Amino acid sequence: KIFVTGSKDTTVLVWNINYQKGIAVYVDETPQHILYGHNGEVTCIAVDIGLDICVSGSQDGTCIIHNLQNGEYLRSLYH
């Protein structure tokens, strides 16, 4: 399981959540992936586990789509 955070430094971080007996116990100290591409603060994130994607939005007017499994950049959308 994962969770995703956005940052003022323009990056999106994908974190691993570790479970024991079905209960979330801790998050890894380093992110699984650091996703790049924005030129402004990341302000929103949407994740679709079924499609294995993360969509992040930024103050720079872009939405960027990354693959979650390998952190690969897929596409940018411009406003």
mmCIF file with all atom_site columns, C-alpha atoms in Angstrom, residues 15-55:
data_model
loop_
_atom_site.group_PDB
_atom_site.id
_atom_site.type_symbol
_atom_site.label_atom_id
_atom_site.label_alt_id
_atom_site.label_comp_id
_atom_site.label_asym_id
_atom_site.label_entity_id
_atom_site.label_seq_id
_atom_site.pdbx_PDB_ins_code
_atom_site.Cartn_x
_atom_site.Cartn_y
_atom_site.Cartn_z
_atom_site.occupancy
_atom_site.B_iso_or_equiv
_atom_site.pdbx_formal_charge
_atom_site.auth_seq_id
_atom_site.auth_comp_id
_atom_site.auth_asym_id
_atom_site.auth_atom_id
_atom_site.pdbx_PDB_model_num
ATOM 1  C CA . TRP A 1 15 ? 5.593  6.438  0.015   1.00 0.00 ? 15 TRP A CA 1
ATOM 2  C CA . ASN A 1 16 ? 5.284  2.785  1.052   1.00 0.00 ? 16 ASN A CA 1
ATOM 3  C CA . ILE A 1 17 ? 3.068  2.000  4.026   1.00 0.00 ? 17 ILE A CA 1
ATOM 4  C CA . ASN A 1 18 ? 4.156  -1.081 5.963   1.00 0.00 ? 18 ASN A CA 1
ATOM 5  C CA . TYR A 1 19 ? 1.540  -3.318 7.564   1.00 0.00 ? 19 TYR A CA 1
ATOM 6  C CA . GLN A 1 20 ? 1.593  -5.966 10.249  1.00 0.00 ? 20 GLN A CA 1
ATOM 7  C CA . LYS A 1 21 ? -1.466 -8.178 10.662  1.00 0.00 ? 21 LYS A CA 1
ATOM 8  C CA . GLY A 1 22 ? -3.465 -5.821 8.437   1.00 0.00 ? 22 GLY A CA 1
ATOM 9  C CA . ILE A 1 23 ? -2.677 -2.705 10.462  1.00 0.00 ? 23 ILE A CA 1
ATOM 10 C CA . ALA A 1 24 ? -0.580 0.178  9.130   1.00 0.00 ? 24 ALA A CA 1
ATOM 11 C CA . VAL A 1 25 ? 2.492  0.331  11.345  1.00 0.00 ? 25 VAL A CA 1
ATOM 12 C CA . TYR A 1 26 ? 4.932  2.726  9.729   1.00 0.00 ? 26 TYR A CA 1
ATOM 13 C CA . VAL A 1 27 ? 5.939  4.502  6.538   1.00 0.00 ? 27 VAL A CA 1
ATOM 14 C CA . ASP A 1 28 ? 9.351  3.975  4.958   1.00 0.00 ? 28 ASP A CA 1
ATOM 15 C CA . GLU A 1 29 ? 11.845 6.732  5.759   1.00 0.00 ? 29 GLU A CA 1
ATOM 16 C CA . THR A 1 30 ? 12.607 7.364  2.093   1.00 0.00 ? 30 THR A CA 1
ATOM 17 C CA . PRO A 1 31 ? 10.029 7.592  -0.690  1.00 0.00 ? 31 PRO A CA 1
ATOM 18 C CA . GLN A 1 32 ? 9.586  4.796  -3.223  1.00 0.00 ? 32 GLN A CA 1
ATOM 19 C CA . HIS A 1 33 ? 9.540  7.390  -6.017  1.00 0.00 ? 33 HIS A CA 1
ATOM 20 C CA . ILE A 1 34 ? 10.189 11.114 -6.371  1.00 0.00 ? 34 ILE A CA 1
ATOM 21 C CA . LEU A 1 35 ? 8.150  12.418 -9.301  1.00 0.00 ? 35 LEU A CA 1
ATOM 22 C CA . TYR A 1 36 ? 9.294  15.532 -11.142 1.00 0.00 ? 36 TYR A CA 1
ATOM 23 C CA . GLY A 1 37 ? 7.898  17.817 -13.814 1.00 0.00 ? 37 GLY A CA 1
ATOM 24 C CA . HIS A 1 38 ? 6.109  20.731 -12.168 1.00 0.00 ? 38 HIS A CA 1
ATOM 25 C CA . ASN A 1 39 ? 7.504  24.258 -12.155 1.00 0.00 ? 39 ASN A CA 1
ATOM 26 C CA . GLY A 1 40 ? 5.314  25.424 -9.286  1.00 0.00 ? 40 GLY A CA 1
ATOM 27 C CA . GLU A 1 41 ? 4.038  24.240 -5.922  1.00 0.00 ? 41 GLU A CA 1
ATOM 28 C CA . VAL A 1 42 ? 2.021  21.000 -6.084  1.00 0.00 ? 42 VAL A CA 1
ATOM 29 C CA . THR A 1 43 ? -1.494 21.839 -4.866  1.00 0.00 ? 43 THR A CA 1
ATOM 30 C CA . CYS A 1 44 ? -3.516 18.664 -5.461  1.00 0.00 ? 44 CYS A CA 1
ATOM 31 C CA . ILE A 1 45 ? -3.135 14.949 -6.113  1.00 0.00 ? 45 ILE A CA 1
ATOM 32 C CA . ALA A 1 46 ? -5.490 12.217 -7.286  1.00 0.00 ? 46 ALA A CA 1
ATOM 33 C CA . VAL A 1 47 ? -4.575 8.526  -7.238  1.00 0.00 ? 47 VAL A CA 1
ATOM 34 C CA . ASP A 1 48 ? -6.264 5.675  -9.102  1.00 0.00 ? 48 ASP A CA 1
ATOM 35 C CA . ILE A 1 49 ? -4.860 2.355  -7.923  1.00 0.00 ? 49 ILE A CA 1
ATOM 36 C CA . GLY A 1 50 ? -6.892 0.455  -10.542 1.00 0.00 ? 50 GLY A CA 1
ATOM 37 C CA . LEU A 1 51 ? -5.244 2.385  -13.379 1.00 0.00 ? 51 LEU A CA 1
ATOM 38 C CA . ASP A 1 52 ? -1.929 2.554  -11.487 1.00 0.00 ? 52 ASP A CA 1
ATOM 39 C CA . ILE A 1 53 ? -1.654 6.324  -11.974 1.00 0.00 ? 53 ILE A CA 1
ATOM 40 C CA . CYS A 1 54 ? -1.160 9.489  -9.995  1.00 0.00 ? 54 CYS A CA 1
ATOM 41 C CA . VAL A 1 55 ? -2.350 12.849 -11.323 1.00 0.00 ? 55 VAL A CA 1
#
